Amino acid sequence: MTKIDTSRPESVLPTPSHTVGPFYGYALPFRGGEEIAPVGHPDTVTVHGYVLDGEGEPLPDAFVELWGADPNGNVPTTDGSIRRDPATGGYLGRNGVEFTGWGRIQTDANGHWYARTLRPGARGRSAPYISVCVFARGLLVHLFTRIYLPGDATALAADPLLAQLDGARRDTLIARDEANGTYRFDIRLQGEGETVFLEFT
Protein backbone atom coordinates (compact mmCIF):
# COMPACT_ATOMS: atom_id res chain seq x y z
CA MET A 1 0.00 0.00 0.00
CA THR A 2 1.35 3.42 -0.96
CA LYS A 3 1.07 6.08 1.72
CA ILE A 4 0.61 9.69 0.66
CA ASP A 5 1.44 12.54 2.99
CA THR A 6 -1.49 14.93 2.39
CA SER A 7 0.12 17.59 4.57
CA ARG A 8 2.62 18.14 1.73
CA PRO A 9 0.69 19.32 -1.41
CA GLU A 10 3.54 18.26 -3.72
CA SER A 11 3.00 14.63 -2.68
CA VAL A 12 -0.71 14.53 -3.63
CA LEU A 13 -1.28 13.14 -7.10
CA PRO A 14 -3.88 14.86 -9.28
CA THR A 15 -7.14 13.08 -10.06
CA PRO A 16 -7.20 11.96 -13.72
CA SER A 17 -9.28 14.18 -16.02
CA HIS A 18 -12.55 12.89 -17.38
CA THR A 19 -14.71 14.00 -20.32
CA VAL A 20 -18.29 15.19 -19.83
CA GLY A 21 -19.84 12.57 -22.05
CA PRO A 22 -21.38 10.50 -23.48
CA PHE A 23 -22.36 8.98 -20.13
CA TYR A 24 -25.14 11.52 -19.48
CA GLY A 25 -27.29 9.81 -22.13
CA TYR A 26 -28.47 7.18 -19.66
CA ALA A 27 -30.37 9.28 -17.11
CA LEU A 28 -30.53 12.90 -18.22
CA PRO A 29 -32.63 12.88 -21.42
CA PHE A 30 -36.37 13.04 -20.85
CA ARG A 31 -39.37 12.60 -23.12
CA GLY A 32 -40.55 15.89 -24.63
CA GLY A 33 -37.45 17.86 -23.65
CA GLU A 34 -37.51 19.61 -27.03
CA GLU A 35 -41.13 20.82 -26.65
CA ILE A 36 -40.52 24.00 -24.64
CA ALA A 37 -43.39 26.14 -25.96
CA PRO A 38 -46.90 25.54 -24.61
CA VAL A 39 -49.03 23.49 -26.98
CA GLY A 40 -50.58 25.62 -29.74
CA HIS A 41 -48.92 28.90 -28.66
CA PRO A 42 -48.98 31.36 -31.60
CA ASP A 43 -45.41 32.63 -30.98
CA THR A 44 -43.80 29.18 -31.25
CA VAL A 45 -40.60 28.95 -33.30
CA THR A 46 -38.52 25.91 -34.18
CA VAL A 47 -34.75 26.07 -33.79
CA HIS A 48 -32.72 23.15 -35.13
CA GLY A 49 -29.27 22.20 -36.30
CA TYR A 50 -26.35 19.82 -35.91
CA VAL A 51 -23.58 19.49 -33.34
CA LEU A 52 -20.36 19.10 -35.34
CA ASP A 53 -16.81 18.16 -34.36
CA GLY A 54 -13.62 19.80 -35.63
CA GLU A 55 -13.76 17.81 -38.87
CA GLY A 56 -17.33 18.91 -39.53
CA GLU A 57 -18.68 15.46 -38.65
CA PRO A 58 -21.98 15.30 -36.71
CA LEU A 59 -21.96 13.97 -33.14
CA PRO A 60 -24.73 11.44 -32.47
CA ASP A 61 -24.31 11.55 -28.70
CA ALA A 62 -24.18 15.27 -27.90
CA PHE A 63 -26.56 16.97 -25.56
CA VAL A 64 -28.00 20.51 -25.86
CA GLU A 65 -29.75 22.50 -23.12
CA LEU A 66 -31.62 25.71 -23.92
CA TRP A 67 -32.87 28.54 -21.72
CA GLY A 68 -34.82 31.48 -23.05
CA ALA A 69 -36.85 34.48 -21.96
CA ASP A 70 -40.52 34.72 -22.84
CA PRO A 71 -41.69 37.01 -25.71
CA ASN A 72 -41.79 39.97 -23.26
CA GLY A 73 -38.17 39.47 -22.25
CA ASN A 74 -39.03 38.05 -18.83
CA VAL A 75 -37.08 35.08 -17.49
CA PRO A 76 -39.66 32.40 -16.57
CA THR A 77 -39.77 31.25 -12.96
CA THR A 78 -42.36 28.52 -13.55
CA ASP A 79 -41.49 25.02 -12.39
CA GLY A 80 -42.55 22.02 -14.37
CA SER A 81 -40.15 21.07 -17.15
CA ILE A 82 -39.64 17.63 -15.63
CA ARG A 83 -42.77 16.78 -13.64
CA ARG A 84 -43.02 13.44 -11.89
CA ASP A 85 -45.99 11.43 -10.67
CA PRO A 86 -45.98 11.80 -6.86
CA ALA A 87 -47.23 8.25 -6.40
CA THR A 88 -44.98 6.30 -8.78
CA GLY A 89 -42.12 8.72 -9.41
CA GLY A 90 -42.66 8.19 -13.14
CA TYR A 91 -42.15 10.99 -15.62
CA LEU A 92 -45.35 12.92 -16.48
CA GLY A 93 -43.94 15.34 -19.04
CA ARG A 94 -44.67 19.05 -19.27
CA ASN A 95 -48.11 20.30 -18.37
CA GLY A 96 -48.46 21.93 -21.81
CA VAL A 97 -49.62 25.27 -20.40
CA GLU A 98 -46.83 27.13 -18.57
CA PHE A 99 -43.68 28.27 -20.34
CA THR A 100 -40.58 27.31 -18.36
CA GLY A 101 -38.12 28.54 -20.99
CA TRP A 102 -35.92 25.46 -20.51
CA GLY A 103 -35.37 22.33 -22.56
CA ARG A 104 -32.93 19.46 -22.86
CA ILE A 105 -32.31 17.68 -26.16
CA GLN A 106 -30.06 14.79 -27.13
CA THR A 107 -28.83 14.73 -30.72
CA ASP A 108 -30.13 11.89 -32.87
CA ALA A 109 -28.06 9.31 -34.76
CA ASN A 110 -27.27 11.98 -37.39
CA GLY A 111 -26.11 14.59 -34.85
CA HIS A 112 -29.31 16.62 -35.34
CA TRP A 113 -31.27 18.40 -32.60
CA TYR A 114 -34.38 20.58 -32.58
CA ALA A 115 -36.54 22.48 -30.12
CA ARG A 116 -39.88 24.23 -30.29
CA THR A 117 -39.85 27.29 -28.06
CA LEU A 118 -41.12 30.85 -27.90
CA ARG A 119 -39.25 33.64 -29.65
CA PRO A 120 -37.53 35.45 -26.78
CA GLY A 121 -37.95 39.15 -26.10
CA ALA A 122 -35.06 41.55 -25.51
CA ARG A 123 -33.55 41.91 -22.04
CA GLY A 124 -31.66 45.05 -21.09
CA ARG A 125 -29.30 46.18 -23.86
CA SER A 126 -29.01 42.69 -25.35
CA ALA A 127 -30.76 41.62 -28.52
CA PRO A 128 -33.11 38.66 -27.96
CA TYR A 129 -31.21 35.39 -27.56
CA ILE A 130 -31.51 31.83 -26.31
CA SER A 131 -28.79 30.58 -23.95
CA VAL A 132 -27.22 27.25 -24.86
CA CYS A 133 -25.15 24.69 -22.97
CA VAL A 134 -23.49 21.88 -24.96
CA PHE A 135 -22.26 18.54 -23.62
CA ALA A 136 -20.34 16.19 -25.92
CA ARG A 137 -17.75 13.43 -25.80
CA GLY A 138 -14.20 14.70 -25.70
CA LEU A 139 -15.08 17.89 -23.82
CA LEU A 140 -13.54 18.29 -20.39
CA VAL A 141 -16.17 20.88 -19.49
CA HIS A 142 -19.50 21.76 -21.04
CA LEU A 143 -19.65 24.77 -23.34
CA PHE A 144 -21.89 27.85 -23.25
CA THR A 145 -23.03 29.91 -26.21
CA ARG A 146 -26.02 31.90 -27.44
CA ILE A 147 -28.47 31.68 -30.30
CA TYR A 148 -29.53 35.06 -31.64
CA LEU A 149 -32.54 34.98 -33.94
CA PRO A 150 -32.45 37.22 -37.03
CA GLY A 151 -35.15 39.77 -37.78
CA ASP A 152 -34.10 42.94 -35.94
CA ALA A 153 -30.88 44.25 -37.49
CA THR A 154 -30.83 47.31 -35.21
CA ALA A 155 -30.99 45.23 -32.02
CA LEU A 156 -28.33 42.82 -33.29
CA ALA A 157 -26.00 45.70 -34.22
CA ALA A 158 -26.38 47.22 -30.74
CA ASP A 159 -25.92 44.00 -28.78
CA PRO A 160 -22.87 44.37 -26.47
CA LEU A 161 -21.58 40.83 -27.05
CA LEU A 162 -22.04 40.78 -30.83
CA ALA A 163 -20.43 44.23 -31.11
CA GLN A 164 -17.14 42.78 -29.78
CA LEU A 165 -16.85 40.22 -32.59
CA ASP A 166 -15.70 40.47 -36.19
CA GLY A 167 -18.18 39.54 -38.89
CA ALA A 168 -17.28 35.86 -39.34
CA ARG A 169 -17.21 35.14 -35.59
CA ARG A 170 -20.41 37.13 -35.04
CA ASP A 171 -22.22 35.06 -37.66
CA THR A 172 -21.59 31.85 -35.68
CA LEU A 173 -24.04 33.16 -33.05
CA ILE A 174 -26.88 34.18 -35.38
CA ALA A 175 -29.31 31.52 -36.57
CA ARG A 176 -30.27 31.33 -40.22
CA ASP A 177 -33.92 32.05 -41.05
CA GLU A 178 -35.48 29.16 -42.96
CA ALA A 179 -38.93 30.84 -43.11
CA ASN A 180 -42.22 29.95 -41.41
CA GLY A 181 -40.76 30.38 -37.93
CA THR A 182 -37.93 27.87 -38.41
CA TYR A 183 -34.29 28.72 -37.74
CA ARG A 184 -31.09 26.73 -38.38
CA PHE A 185 -28.25 26.90 -35.86
CA ASP A 186 -25.34 24.48 -36.16
CA ILE A 187 -22.90 24.20 -33.24
CA ARG A 188 -19.33 23.58 -34.38
CA LEU A 189 -17.13 22.59 -31.43
CA GLN A 190 -13.78 23.50 -33.01
CA GLY A 191 -11.98 24.07 -36.27
CA GLU A 192 -13.00 26.30 -39.16
CA GLY A 193 -16.20 28.18 -38.37
CA GLU A 194 -16.03 27.25 -34.67
CA THR A 195 -19.00 28.60 -32.75
CA VAL A 196 -18.18 31.41 -30.32
CA PHE A 197 -18.29 29.99 -26.79
CA LEU A 198 -18.61 32.03 -23.62
CA GLU A 199 -16.65 31.72 -20.41
CA PHE A 200 -18.27 32.73 -17.14
CA THR A 201 -15.98 33.71 -14.29
XYZ file of C-alpha atoms in Angstrom:
201
model
C 0.000 0.000 0.000
C 1.347 3.421 -0.955
C 1.066 6.078 1.718
C 0.607 9.688 0.660
C 1.438 12.544 2.986
C -1.493 14.934 2.388
C 0.119 17.594 4.567
C 2.623 18.144 1.725
C 0.693 19.320 -1.408
C 3.536 18.261 -3.720
C 2.997 14.632 -2.676
C -0.706 14.532 -3.632
C -1.277 13.137 -7.100
C -3.884 14.857 -9.280
C -7.137 13.081 -10.062
C -7.201 11.961 -13.716
C -9.283 14.176 -16.017
C -12.554 12.888 -17.384
C -14.705 13.997 -20.316
C -18.290 15.187 -19.826
C -19.839 12.566 -22.050
C -21.376 10.504 -23.479
C -22.361 8.979 -20.127
C -25.140 11.522 -19.481
C -27.288 9.807 -22.133
C -28.468 7.176 -19.665
C -30.371 9.278 -17.109
C -30.530 12.903 -18.216
C -32.634 12.882 -21.420
C -36.367 13.041 -20.853
C -39.371 12.603 -23.122
C -40.551 15.890 -24.629
C -37.447 17.857 -23.650
C -37.514 19.605 -27.026
C -41.130 20.819 -26.649
C -40.519 23.998 -24.643
C -43.390 26.143 -25.965
C -46.896 25.537 -24.606
C -49.028 23.486 -26.977
C -50.578 25.622 -29.736
C -48.923 28.895 -28.658
C -48.977 31.357 -31.605
C -45.410 32.630 -30.982
C -43.802 29.183 -31.254
C -40.604 28.952 -33.299
C -38.516 25.915 -34.182
C -34.745 26.068 -33.791
C -32.722 23.149 -35.135
C -29.266 22.197 -36.305
C -26.349 19.815 -35.908
C -23.582 19.494 -33.341
C -20.361 19.098 -35.340
C -16.807 18.160 -34.358
C -13.615 19.797 -35.626
C -13.757 17.812 -38.872
C -17.328 18.914 -39.528
C -18.682 15.462 -38.651
C -21.985 15.295 -36.711
C -21.960 13.968 -33.141
C -24.733 11.438 -32.471
C -24.311 11.549 -28.695
C -24.176 15.267 -27.903
C -26.560 16.972 -25.565
C -28.001 20.509 -25.859
C -29.745 22.496 -23.122
C -31.618 25.706 -23.917
C -32.869 28.545 -21.718
C -34.821 31.485 -23.049
C -36.851 34.477 -21.958
C -40.519 34.719 -22.840
C -41.689 37.014 -25.707
C -41.795 39.970 -23.264
C -38.166 39.472 -22.253
C -39.029 38.049 -18.826
C -37.080 35.078 -17.487
C -39.656 32.399 -16.573
C -39.774 31.248 -12.963
C -42.361 28.517 -13.550
C -41.487 25.019 -12.385
C -42.553 22.020 -14.369
C -40.153 21.074 -17.154
C -39.640 17.630 -15.629
C -42.770 16.775 -13.635
C -43.025 13.440 -11.886
C -45.987 11.427 -10.673
C -45.976 11.803 -6.864
C -47.227 8.249 -6.400
C -44.981 6.303 -8.780
C -42.115 8.716 -9.411
C -42.657 8.188 -13.144
C -42.151 10.993 -15.619
C -45.349 12.922 -16.475
C -43.944 15.343 -19.038
C -44.672 19.048 -19.271
C -48.114 20.301 -18.366
C -48.462 21.934 -21.808
C -49.621 25.269 -20.397
C -46.831 27.128 -18.571
C -43.682 28.272 -20.337
C -40.578 27.310 -18.358
C -38.115 28.539 -20.986
C -35.922 25.464 -20.512
C -35.367 22.332 -22.560
C -32.929 19.456 -22.857
C -32.312 17.682 -26.162
C -30.058 14.786 -27.131
C -28.829 14.732 -30.722
C -30.133 11.894 -32.871
C -28.062 9.315 -34.757
C -27.267 11.977 -37.391
C -26.112 14.588 -34.846
C -29.313 16.616 -35.339
C -31.273 18.401 -32.602
C -34.378 20.578 -32.580
C -36.539 22.477 -30.125
C -39.883 24.234 -30.294
C -39.850 27.288 -28.061
C -41.125 30.853 -27.898
C -39.253 33.636 -29.654
C -37.527 35.448 -26.775
C -37.955 39.148 -26.102
C -35.059 41.545 -25.514
C -33.548 41.905 -22.037
C -31.662 45.052 -21.093
C -29.298 46.185 -23.861
C -29.011 42.688 -25.353
C -30.759 41.617 -28.523
C -33.114 38.662 -27.963
C -31.211 35.393 -27.563
C -31.509 31.830 -26.305
C -28.792 30.583 -23.955
C -27.219 27.246 -24.858
C -25.146 24.686 -22.968
C -23.486 21.884 -24.961
C -22.262 18.538 -23.625
C -20.337 16.195 -25.918
C -17.748 13.430 -25.798
C -14.205 14.696 -25.701
C -15.078 17.887 -23.824
C -13.535 18.285 -20.392
C -16.169 20.884 -19.489
C -19.501 21.758 -21.041
C -19.647 24.774 -23.343
C -21.891 27.852 -23.249
C -23.025 29.915 -26.207
C -26.019 31.899 -27.439
C -28.469 31.681 -30.305
C -29.534 35.065 -31.637
C -32.545 34.981 -33.945
C -32.452 37.222 -37.029
C -35.146 39.766 -37.784
C -34.102 42.939 -35.938
C -30.880 44.253 -37.486
C -30.831 47.312 -35.205
C -30.994 45.228 -32.018
C -28.331 42.820 -33.288
C -25.997 45.700 -34.224
C -26.381 47.219 -30.739
C -25.921 43.995 -28.780
C -22.875 44.373 -26.466
C -21.582 40.828 -27.050
C -22.036 40.783 -30.832
C -20.432 44.235 -31.109
C -17.137 42.783 -29.785
C -16.851 40.221 -32.585
C -15.702 40.474 -36.187
C -18.184 39.542 -38.891
C -17.282 35.860 -39.339
C -17.212 35.144 -35.587
C -20.406 37.129 -35.040
C -22.217 35.061 -37.664
C -21.590 31.854 -35.680
C -24.043 33.164 -33.048
C -26.880 34.177 -35.381
C -29.306 31.516 -36.571
C -30.267 31.325 -40.220
C -33.921 32.045 -41.050
C -35.478 29.159 -42.959
C -38.927 30.838 -43.106
C -42.218 29.945 -41.414
C -40.765 30.385 -37.925
C -37.934 27.868 -38.414
C -34.286 28.721 -37.741
C -31.095 26.732 -38.384
C -28.245 26.899 -35.857
C -25.335 24.480 -36.161
C -22.903 24.196 -33.243
C -19.326 23.577 -34.376
C -17.132 22.589 -31.426
C -13.782 23.503 -33.006
C -11.977 24.074 -36.275
C -12.995 26.299 -39.159
C -16.203 28.183 -38.371
C -16.034 27.249 -34.669
C -19.002 28.602 -32.748
C -18.178 31.411 -30.318
C -18.294 29.990 -26.793
C -18.613 32.032 -23.620
C -16.647 31.724 -20.410
C -18.268 32.727 -17.142
C -15.978 33.713 -14.287
